[in-house]
Short mmCIF file of C-alpha atoms and ligand atoms in Angstrom, two decimals:
data_model
loop_
_atom_site.label_atom_id
_atom_site.label_comp_id
_atom_site.label_asym_id
_atom_site.label_seq_id
_atom_site.Cartn_x
_atom_site.Cartn_y
_atom_site.Cartn_z
CA PRO A 271 16.72 -19.83 5.62
CA THR A 272 18.07 -22.09 8.52
CA GLN A 273 18.47 -19.74 11.22
CA SER A 274 15.96 -20.07 14.26
CA SER A 275 15.51 -16.57 15.94
CA VAL A 276 15.80 -13.16 14.11
CA ASP A 277 16.22 -9.53 15.41
CA ILE A 278 14.15 -6.79 14.06
CA ASN A 279 13.81 -3.42 15.57
CA GLY A 280 15.90 -4.81 18.61
CA ALA A 281 13.44 -7.54 19.37
CA SER A 282 14.33 -10.93 19.18
CA TYR A 283 11.81 -13.14 17.82
CA LYS A 284 11.39 -17.24 17.10
CA THR A 285 11.63 -18.18 13.34
CA ASP A 286 10.06 -21.54 11.60
CA SER A 287 9.65 -22.82 8.22
CA TRP A 288 7.21 -19.57 7.62
CA PHE A 289 10.05 -17.51 8.08
CA ASN A 290 10.74 -16.14 4.80
CA THR A 291 11.91 -12.03 5.54
CA PRO A 292 15.49 -11.50 4.09
CA PRO A 293 17.83 -9.32 5.71
CA ASN A 294 17.36 -6.09 2.89
CA ILE A 295 13.82 -6.23 4.21
CA ILE A 296 14.60 -6.09 7.96
CA ALA A 297 16.92 -3.52 7.35
CA ASN A 298 14.32 -1.14 6.34
CA VAL A 299 12.11 -1.48 9.53
CA PRO A 300 13.85 1.37 11.23
CA ARG A 301 13.83 3.97 8.55
CA ARG A 302 10.37 5.10 9.31
CA LEU A 303 9.78 7.49 6.31
CA HIS A 304 6.74 8.85 7.93
CA LEU A 305 8.32 10.06 10.81
CA GLN A 306 11.21 11.75 9.42
CA LYS A 307 10.82 15.59 9.23
CA ASP A 308 10.70 17.44 5.69
CA HIS A 309 10.58 13.87 3.96
CA PRO A 310 7.97 13.84 1.60
CA VAL A 311 6.10 10.82 3.42
CA TYR A 312 6.27 12.75 6.63
CA VAL A 313 4.69 15.85 4.62
CA THR A 314 1.91 14.04 3.28
CA ARG A 315 1.20 12.47 6.41
CA GLN A 316 1.27 16.12 7.90
CA ILE A 317 -1.39 17.48 4.89
CA ILE A 318 -3.98 14.74 5.60
CA GLU A 319 -3.55 14.94 9.55
CA SER A 320 -4.76 18.63 8.80
CA VAL A 321 -7.92 17.23 7.33
CA PHE A 322 -8.88 14.83 10.44
CA PRO A 323 -7.95 17.18 13.44
CA ALA A 324 -7.31 16.44 16.93
CA PRO A 325 -8.82 15.95 19.81
CA THR A 326 -11.76 14.34 17.56
CA TYR A 327 -8.98 11.94 16.00
CA LYS A 328 -6.12 10.97 17.85
CA TYR A 329 -3.04 10.31 15.83
CA HIS A 330 -0.91 6.90 16.42
CA ASN A 331 2.09 6.66 14.55
CA THR A 332 4.81 4.45 16.22
CA PHE A 333 3.05 0.98 16.36
CA ASP A 334 5.49 -1.57 16.11
CA PRO A 335 5.20 -3.41 12.18
CA VAL A 336 5.69 -6.73 13.73
CA VAL A 337 2.02 -8.21 14.03
CA THR A 338 0.26 -11.82 14.80
CA THR A 339 -1.61 -13.27 11.94
CA HIS A 340 -4.69 -12.93 14.04
CA GLN A 341 -4.13 -8.97 14.03
CA ASN A 342 -3.18 -8.77 10.51
CA PHE A 343 -5.87 -11.35 8.97
CA ASP A 344 -8.03 -12.81 11.77
CA SER A 345 -9.47 -9.86 13.89
CA LEU A 346 -10.50 -8.66 10.37
CA GLY A 347 -12.34 -11.41 9.18
CA PHE A 348 -10.20 -12.44 6.49
CA PRO A 349 -11.06 -16.31 5.56
CA LEU A 350 -8.21 -18.55 5.85
CA ASP A 351 -7.86 -19.58 2.36
CA HIS A 352 -7.21 -15.71 1.33
CA PRO A 353 -4.65 -14.98 -1.18
CA GLY A 354 -2.88 -12.16 0.79
CA ARG A 355 -2.36 -15.16 3.25
CA ALA A 356 0.11 -16.76 1.13
CA LYS A 357 3.67 -16.61 1.79
CA SER A 358 4.08 -15.75 -1.71
CA ASP A 359 2.17 -12.61 -0.75
CA THR A 360 3.47 -11.99 2.68
CA TYR A 361 6.69 -11.39 4.88
CA TYR A 362 6.19 -13.92 7.87
CA VAL A 363 8.76 -13.90 10.56
CA ASN A 364 6.75 -17.47 11.90
CA GLU A 365 3.50 -18.98 11.46
CA SER A 366 1.71 -16.72 13.93
CA THR A 367 3.90 -13.76 13.27
CA LEU A 368 4.47 -11.27 10.49
CA LEU A 369 5.49 -7.88 9.31
CA ARG A 370 1.59 -6.09 8.94
CA THR A 371 0.69 -5.94 5.19
CA HIS A 372 -1.75 -3.20 6.20
CA THR A 373 -2.37 -0.38 8.84
CA SER A 374 -5.85 -2.45 9.23
CA ALA A 375 -3.98 -4.60 11.78
CA HIS A 376 -4.64 -2.48 14.41
CA GLN A 377 -8.32 -1.71 13.88
CA ALA A 378 -9.74 -4.28 16.20
CA ASP A 379 -7.30 -3.20 19.37
CA LEU A 380 -7.58 0.42 18.51
CA PHE A 381 -11.56 -0.42 18.90
CA ARG A 382 -11.34 -1.99 21.67
CA ALA A 383 -8.80 0.40 23.52
CA ASN A 384 -11.85 3.03 22.87
CA LEU A 385 -9.34 5.96 23.23
CA SER A 386 -10.81 8.66 21.04
CA PRO A 387 -14.08 9.01 18.35
CA GLY A 388 -11.85 9.05 15.66
CA TYR A 389 -8.25 8.19 15.20
CA LEU A 390 -5.48 7.79 12.46
CA ILE A 391 -2.38 5.63 12.27
CA SER A 392 0.58 5.87 10.06
CA ALA A 393 2.74 3.05 9.54
CA ASP A 394 5.30 1.09 7.33
CA VAL A 395 3.53 -1.97 5.66
CA TYR A 396 5.13 -4.81 3.79
CA ARG A 397 4.15 -6.76 1.13
CA ARG A 398 6.23 -9.35 -1.50
CA ASP A 399 5.39 -7.24 -5.05
CA GLU A 400 6.39 -6.97 -8.50
CA VAL A 401 9.33 -4.89 -9.03
CA ASP A 402 8.79 -1.33 -11.01
CA ARG A 403 8.68 2.59 -10.60
CA SER A 404 5.65 2.63 -8.40
CA HIS A 405 6.17 -0.59 -6.26
CA TYR A 406 8.35 -1.26 -3.28
CA PRO A 407 8.32 -4.10 -0.91
CA VAL A 408 7.97 -1.22 1.82
CA PHE A 409 5.81 1.50 1.66
CA HIS A 410 3.56 3.36 4.19
CA GLN A 411 -0.19 3.52 4.51
CA MET A 412 -2.46 5.83 7.04
CA GLU A 413 -5.69 4.33 8.35
CA GLY A 414 -8.25 6.23 9.62
CA ALA A 415 -11.92 5.73 11.36
CA ARG A 416 -14.81 7.55 12.87
CA SER A 417 -17.00 5.56 15.25
CA TRP A 418 -20.36 6.78 16.92
CA ASP A 419 -21.82 5.38 20.06
CA ARG A 420 -25.39 4.69 20.15
CA ALA A 421 -25.89 3.94 23.66
CA ASN A 422 -28.32 6.27 24.44
CA ALA A 423 -30.57 5.85 21.68
CA LEU A 424 -34.05 5.08 22.32
CA GLY A 425 -35.44 2.05 20.29
CA GLY A 426 -31.78 0.99 18.87
CA ASP A 427 -32.03 3.96 16.44
CA VAL A 428 -29.04 6.41 16.71
CA ALA A 429 -29.32 9.14 19.37
CA ALA A 430 -30.12 12.60 17.88
CA ALA A 431 -27.03 13.61 19.10
CA VAL A 432 -25.38 11.16 16.80
CA TRP A 433 -27.59 12.19 13.95
CA SER A 434 -26.84 15.80 14.28
CA ASP A 435 -23.15 14.88 14.38
CA LEU A 436 -23.24 12.54 11.48
CA GLU A 437 -25.19 15.51 9.33
CA LYS A 438 -22.21 18.11 10.00
CA LEU A 439 -20.74 17.22 6.75
CA PRO A 440 -17.86 18.39 5.65
CA THR A 441 -18.32 20.21 2.64
CA HIS A 442 -16.32 21.51 -0.67
CA ALA A 443 -16.66 22.71 -4.10
CA MET A 444 -15.29 19.68 -5.88
CA LYS A 445 -17.53 17.76 -8.60
CA VAL A 446 -17.58 14.29 -7.73
CA GLU A 447 -18.80 11.35 -9.53
CA ASP A 448 -20.97 8.62 -7.47
CA PRO A 449 -22.76 6.69 -10.04
CA ASN A 450 -23.75 4.06 -7.58
CA PRO A 451 -26.58 3.64 -5.13
CA PRO A 452 -25.49 4.18 -1.29
CA PHE A 453 -25.75 0.14 -1.17
CA HIS A 454 -26.49 -2.51 -3.50
CA ALA A 455 -28.22 -5.71 -2.07
CA GLU A 456 -25.64 -8.12 -4.02
CA ARG A 457 -22.79 -5.44 -5.19
CA ASN A 458 -22.24 -3.68 -1.95
CA PRO A 459 -24.59 -5.01 0.78
CA LEU A 460 -25.49 -3.11 3.97
CA GLN A 461 -25.66 -4.92 7.04
CA ASP A 462 -29.01 -4.96 7.53
CA ASP A 463 -28.79 -7.21 10.98
CA HIS A 464 -26.97 -3.91 12.26
CA HIS A 465 -27.88 -0.93 10.35
CA SER A 466 -30.99 0.87 9.20
CA ALA A 467 -30.61 2.08 5.73
CA ALA A 468 -30.87 5.38 6.98
CA GLU A 469 -27.45 5.17 9.41
CA ALA A 470 -25.60 3.44 6.35
CA GLU A 471 -26.68 6.16 4.37
CA ALA A 472 -25.73 8.71 7.05
CA ILE A 473 -22.40 6.74 7.60
CA GLY A 474 -21.38 6.64 4.08
CA ALA A 475 -22.14 10.08 3.35
CA HIS A 476 -19.83 11.23 6.28
CA LEU A 477 -16.89 9.19 5.03
CA LYS A 478 -17.55 10.12 1.59
CA ARG A 479 -17.65 13.76 2.12
CA SER A 480 -14.46 13.57 4.77
CA LEU A 481 -12.32 12.27 1.96
CA GLU A 482 -13.33 14.31 -0.83
CA LEU A 483 -12.15 17.00 1.37
CA MET A 484 -8.90 15.58 1.84
CA VAL A 485 -8.36 15.04 -1.48
CA VAL A 486 -9.24 18.73 -1.94
CA GLU A 487 -6.63 19.67 0.30
CA ILE A 488 -3.60 17.58 -1.27
CA PHE A 489 -4.57 18.73 -5.27
CA SER A 490 -4.78 22.14 -4.38
CA ARG A 491 -1.57 21.93 -2.66
CA ALA A 492 -0.02 20.39 -5.33
CA ALA A 493 -1.55 23.17 -7.95
CA ARG A 494 -0.08 25.97 -5.52
CA ALA A 495 3.14 24.09 -5.50
CA ALA A 496 2.94 23.53 -9.52
CA LYS A 497 2.15 27.69 -9.86
CA ARG A 498 5.12 28.67 -7.64
CA ALA A 499 7.63 26.35 -9.73
CA ASP A 500 5.81 27.80 -13.00
CA PRO A 501 3.60 30.94 -12.72
CA ASP A 502 1.58 30.20 -16.13
CA PHE A 503 0.60 26.76 -14.74
CA VAL A 504 -2.90 26.03 -15.11
CA ASP A 505 -4.23 23.51 -13.24
CA GLU A 506 -6.94 20.93 -15.13
CA PRO A 507 -10.10 20.30 -12.98
CA LEU A 508 -9.53 18.09 -10.75
CA ARG A 509 -11.90 14.85 -11.72
CA VAL A 510 -12.99 12.15 -8.82
CA ARG A 511 -14.87 9.36 -8.70
CA TRP A 512 -16.38 6.88 -6.41
CA VAL A 513 -16.57 3.18 -7.20
CA GLU A 514 -17.81 0.03 -5.28
CA ALA A 515 -15.48 -2.35 -3.81
CA TYR A 516 -14.94 -5.32 -1.35
CA PHE A 517 -12.98 -5.40 1.96
CA PRO A 518 -13.44 -8.50 4.46
CA PHE A 519 -13.80 -5.79 7.16
CA THR A 520 -16.21 -3.34 5.53
CA SER A 521 -19.61 -3.06 4.06
CA PRO A 522 -20.32 -1.10 1.81
CA SER A 523 -16.78 -0.52 0.56
CA TRP A 524 -15.83 1.72 -1.92
CA GLU A 525 -12.25 2.99 -3.35
CA LEU A 526 -12.02 6.44 -4.35
CA GLU A 527 -10.06 7.14 -7.67
CA VAL A 528 -8.74 10.11 -9.23
CA TYR A 529 -8.49 10.80 -13.05
CA TYR A 530 -4.51 11.80 -13.52
CA GLY A 531 -2.56 11.65 -16.63
CA GLY A 532 -5.05 10.35 -18.52
CA ASP A 533 -6.05 7.38 -16.55
CA TRP A 534 -8.11 6.31 -13.37
CA LEU A 535 -5.64 6.15 -10.36
CA GLU A 536 -7.07 4.18 -7.15
CA VAL A 537 -6.30 6.13 -4.30
CA LEU A 538 -7.72 4.84 -1.26
CA GLY A 539 -9.82 2.14 0.01
CA CYS A 540 -13.10 2.50 2.32
CA GLY A 541 -16.11 1.89 4.00
CA VAL A 542 -18.50 1.09 6.73
CA VAL A 543 -17.21 -0.73 9.44
CA LYS A 544 -18.41 -4.49 9.80
CA GLN A 545 -20.10 -4.34 12.89
CA ASP A 546 -18.73 -7.67 14.08
CA LEU A 547 -15.46 -5.92 14.81
CA TYR A 548 -17.14 -3.54 17.14
CA ILE A 549 -18.70 -6.58 18.83
CA ASN A 550 -15.55 -8.56 18.83
CA ALA A 551 -13.75 -5.38 20.42
CA GLY A 552 -16.43 -5.22 23.15
CA VAL A 553 -18.00 -2.28 21.95
CA PRO A 554 -21.16 -3.42 20.11
CA ASN A 555 -22.91 0.02 20.43
CA GLN A 556 -20.54 2.24 18.11
CA LEU A 557 -21.06 1.78 14.47
CA GLY A 558 -18.71 4.06 12.28
CA TRP A 559 -16.49 4.04 9.00
CA ALA A 560 -12.81 3.42 8.14
CA PHE A 561 -10.15 4.07 5.07
CA GLY A 562 -6.72 3.34 4.44
CA ILE A 563 -4.64 5.18 2.17
CA GLY A 564 -1.13 4.44 0.62
CA LEU A 565 1.13 7.66 1.33
CA GLU A 566 3.79 7.24 -1.09
CA ARG A 567 1.26 7.36 -4.25
CA ILE A 568 0.16 10.49 -3.08
CA ALA A 569 3.22 11.52 -2.25
CA MET A 570 4.46 10.77 -5.53
CA LEU A 571 1.63 13.08 -7.12
CA LEU A 572 2.25 16.01 -4.48
CA PHE A 573 5.62 16.25 -5.55
CA GLN A 574 6.07 14.88 -8.94
CA ILE A 575 8.23 11.77 -7.76
CA PRO A 576 8.75 9.58 -10.52
CA ASP A 577 10.21 6.56 -8.88
CA ILE A 578 9.24 5.04 -5.61
CA ARG A 579 13.10 4.36 -4.94
CA LEU A 580 13.99 7.88 -4.19
CA PHE A 581 11.81 7.53 -1.09
CA TRP A 582 14.68 5.47 0.25
CA SER A 583 17.71 7.24 -1.06
CA GLN A 584 20.26 8.86 1.18
CA ASP A 585 21.17 11.25 -1.62
CA PRO A 586 21.36 14.84 -0.52
CA ARG A 587 20.23 15.92 -3.74
CA PHE A 588 17.06 14.56 -2.87
CA SER A 589 16.55 15.00 0.65
CA ASN A 590 17.94 18.61 0.03
CA GLN A 591 14.99 19.89 -1.82
CA PHE A 592 12.66 19.33 1.04
CA VAL A 593 14.13 21.07 3.86
CA GLY A 594 11.75 23.14 6.17
CA VAL A 595 8.69 21.94 4.46
CA SER A 596 7.36 20.50 7.28
CA ASP A 597 7.57 23.45 9.11
CA ASN A 598 5.74 25.53 6.53
CA LEU A 599 3.66 23.12 3.96
CA ASP A 600 3.15 26.74 2.06
CA SER A 601 6.71 26.52 0.76
CA LEU A 602 5.87 22.87 -0.46
CA LYS A 603 8.18 22.63 -3.79
CA ARG A 604 7.65 19.66 -6.86
CA PHE A 605 10.69 17.53 -6.92
CA VAL A 606 13.31 18.73 -9.66
CA PRO A 607 14.69 15.33 -11.00
CA PHE A 608 18.54 15.06 -11.01
CA SER A 609 19.75 13.41 -14.24
CA LYS A 610 18.82 10.13 -14.86
CA TYR A 611 21.58 7.92 -15.55
CA PRO A 612 21.57 5.36 -18.12
CA GLY A 613 19.72 2.31 -17.95
CA CYS A 614 20.58 -1.20 -19.67
CA TYR A 615 18.43 -4.31 -20.19
CA LYS A 616 19.56 -7.59 -19.89
CA ASP A 617 17.35 -10.62 -20.59
CA VAL A 618 17.22 -14.03 -18.88
CA SER A 619 15.54 -17.20 -20.31
CA PHE A 620 14.89 -20.63 -18.29
CA TRP A 621 12.49 -23.64 -17.93
CA LEU A 622 10.37 -23.82 -14.89
CA LYS A 623 11.24 -26.71 -12.79
CA SER A 624 9.16 -29.23 -13.47
CA THR A 625 6.77 -30.34 -10.70
CA SER A 626 4.42 -33.10 -12.07
CA ALA A 627 4.92 -37.06 -11.51
CA ALA A 628 7.64 -38.18 -13.20
CA GLY A 629 6.94 -40.72 -16.29
CA GLY A 630 3.80 -38.54 -17.27
CA SER A 631 4.19 -38.43 -20.87
CA THR A 632 0.86 -36.90 -21.74
CA LYS A 633 -0.22 -34.53 -19.05
CA ALA A 634 1.01 -31.22 -19.17
CA ASN A 635 3.77 -30.32 -16.68
CA ALA A 636 2.89 -28.70 -13.77
CA HIS A 637 4.73 -25.47 -12.33
CA ASP A 638 5.06 -24.17 -8.71
CA PHE A 639 6.17 -20.59 -9.59
CA HIS A 640 5.38 -17.52 -8.34
CA GLU A 641 6.37 -14.09 -9.83
CA ASN A 642 7.02 -12.57 -6.37
CA ASP A 643 9.69 -15.27 -5.82
CA LEU A 644 11.80 -14.18 -8.86
CA MET A 645 10.70 -10.57 -7.64
CA GLU A 646 12.69 -10.98 -4.11
CA ILE A 647 15.49 -12.76 -5.77
CA VAL A 648 16.24 -9.65 -7.88
CA ARG A 649 15.80 -7.73 -4.70
CA SER A 650 18.13 -9.38 -2.51
CA VAL A 651 20.83 -9.79 -5.35
CA CYS A 652 20.46 -5.98 -7.06
CA GLY A 653 18.99 -4.32 -4.23
CA ASP A 654 17.58 -0.90 -5.62
CA VAL A 655 19.90 -0.97 -9.00
CA VAL A 656 16.85 -2.42 -10.66
CA GLU A 657 14.34 -0.12 -11.66
CA ASP A 658 11.88 -3.03 -12.48
CA ALA A 659 11.63 -6.44 -14.20
CA LYS A 660 8.68 -7.65 -16.68
CA VAL A 661 8.10 -10.85 -18.12
CA VAL A 662 8.68 -10.65 -21.97
CA ASP A 663 8.14 -13.97 -23.19
CA ASP A 664 5.90 -17.07 -21.83
CA PHE A 665 6.05 -20.13 -23.89
CA THR A 666 4.48 -23.82 -23.38
CA HIS A 667 6.33 -26.54 -25.34
CA PRO A 668 3.58 -28.09 -27.57
CA LYS A 669 4.98 -31.97 -27.06
CA THR A 670 7.06 -32.03 -23.71
CA GLY A 671 4.67 -29.35 -21.58
CA ARG A 672 7.28 -27.59 -20.62
CA ARG A 673 7.34 -23.72 -19.57
CA SER A 674 9.67 -21.29 -20.21
CA LEU A 675 9.82 -17.35 -19.24
CA CYS A 676 11.99 -14.73 -20.32
CA TYR A 677 12.47 -12.06 -18.10
CA ARG A 678 13.94 -8.58 -18.80
CA ILE A 679 15.95 -6.59 -16.05
CA ASN A 680 15.85 -3.24 -16.70
CA TYR A 681 19.29 -1.92 -14.38
CA ARG A 682 19.67 1.49 -13.35
CA SER A 683 20.65 3.35 -10.54
CA LEU A 684 19.26 6.45 -9.15
CA GLU A 685 22.59 7.93 -7.77
CA ARG A 686 25.29 6.59 -10.63
CA THR A 687 26.05 4.92 -13.59
CA LEU A 688 26.63 1.76 -13.55
CA THR A 689 29.33 0.12 -15.52
CA ASN A 690 29.28 -2.61 -18.05
CA THR A 691 31.36 -4.93 -15.90
CA GLU A 692 29.28 -4.04 -12.46
CA THR A 693 26.07 -4.85 -14.60
CA ASN A 694 27.12 -8.37 -16.10
CA GLU A 695 28.38 -9.36 -12.68
CA LEU A 696 25.20 -8.52 -10.95
CA HIS A 697 23.28 -10.33 -13.84
CA ASP A 698 25.13 -13.39 -13.34
CA ARG A 699 24.67 -13.71 -10.15
CA LEU A 700 20.89 -13.25 -10.15
CA THR A 701 21.21 -15.60 -13.01
CA GLN A 702 23.13 -17.86 -10.73
CA ALA A 703 20.27 -17.39 -7.90
CA LEU A 704 17.40 -18.03 -9.84
CA VAL A 705 19.02 -21.22 -10.59
CA GLU A 706 19.70 -21.99 -6.87
CA LYS A 707 16.80 -20.84 -5.27
CA LEU A 708 13.86 -21.45 -8.17
CA GLY A 709 15.83 -24.67 -9.29
CA VAL A 710 15.29 -23.30 -13.14
CA GLU A 711 17.37 -24.42 -16.23
CA ILE A 712 18.90 -21.31 -18.12
CA ARG A 713 18.11 -21.56 -21.48
N1 LIG B 845 -6.49 -2.04 4.38
C1 LIG B 845 -6.74 -1.78 2.94
C2 LIG B 845 -5.81 -2.40 2.25
O1 LIG B 845 -4.72 -1.55 2.39
C3 LIG B 845 -7.60 -0.51 3.07
C4 LIG B 845 -8.50 -0.36 3.72
C5 LIG B 845 -8.90 -0.02 5.12
C6 LIG B 845 -9.76 -0.46 3.12
C7 LIG B 845 -9.82 0.45 5.74
C8 LIG B 845 -11.23 -0.67 3.92
C9 LIG B 845 -11.12 0.15 5.40
O2 LIG B 845 -5.88 -2.22 1.14
#
């Protein structure tokens, strides 16, 4: 890209050599699916909000997706060499400006503003990623946090009022597997400069019970929807478990997994907020928890939506199925798929461009290839007409060290049958773009 400025959502930004955001991504910025009444992403937001009620929790749903690297990474303690900062993973506008990769980009600002004891942020987030039925480069997240103030405590301990609040744990009847200790010196440390063991435990328990309650609410709504469609439907007992995790801005940290369709599915990340965030935000007396959850993944379970591209579809056969749900959540119905149009696989095999010094005869060749770059070319050339793209062969020549890859591209539109000519043309254009943009040599 050689342009020197770009318009995003009505504002103009200077670009530089970091600019790597293609027009098809920028075109999605105004869609804001979490604000489109009756859209499954909107309905999922509504249901989660109902578990975290105002005024304790204040809702923020219109934060702009263009943020600084400081907001998205530095303010959260991401190290300079964190892979998430790479151009291969993130859409940059310029060196210090990007499309947020997560709603945590707004944590520090909200702690500083200190508007309410808790908050929920819903927003579109952007990640360069693979192409398949559960990944799309734009998706929606909800971030939640709850803080307490210990300013009036004696001896630095949490005040009695805070304790009684923390001990008012949300309750539910679901069985939860939580095999790990509340914190662990190596794997999942307590912030012992800032929190007593009892404080970290109390915050962790409040966090876990609150999120479990949310999961109960979502899955009981999903089961009721299934029963409305089929009175004989028997829901399997819900299985959920906590696993230890790592995030630069929480400690201890966890992920919540739900057993679904034979697999453990990760549904959210969370933890006890790193005290440095509160300190840097000018509210050193606060302590609390935060979580982040992907809304599409939950909406896919709730509505039984099989392909993430459907959320972006403007086809009335999609949107008409949800009319009125926002006003009456008890009318929530499962999505009834319209017939799947035939798909068509095409392979593309190529030799990677070698980046090793010329003349090196014995050393293996070095290759500067990021799969996400290929995925992006697929998206730019073919739009939503590719269901997925997967590597099917990866070969390094034993003598020359040259490496070749073969990708299988699955062409299938959600809206119509693709003609042979159309698919061939797309595949030719894709092949051409791979040669031009990645410098590969077609085999
Ligand atoms: N932002 C994290 C992610 O996108 C999720 C998270 C939010 C984790 C808040 C902890 C606290 O993966």
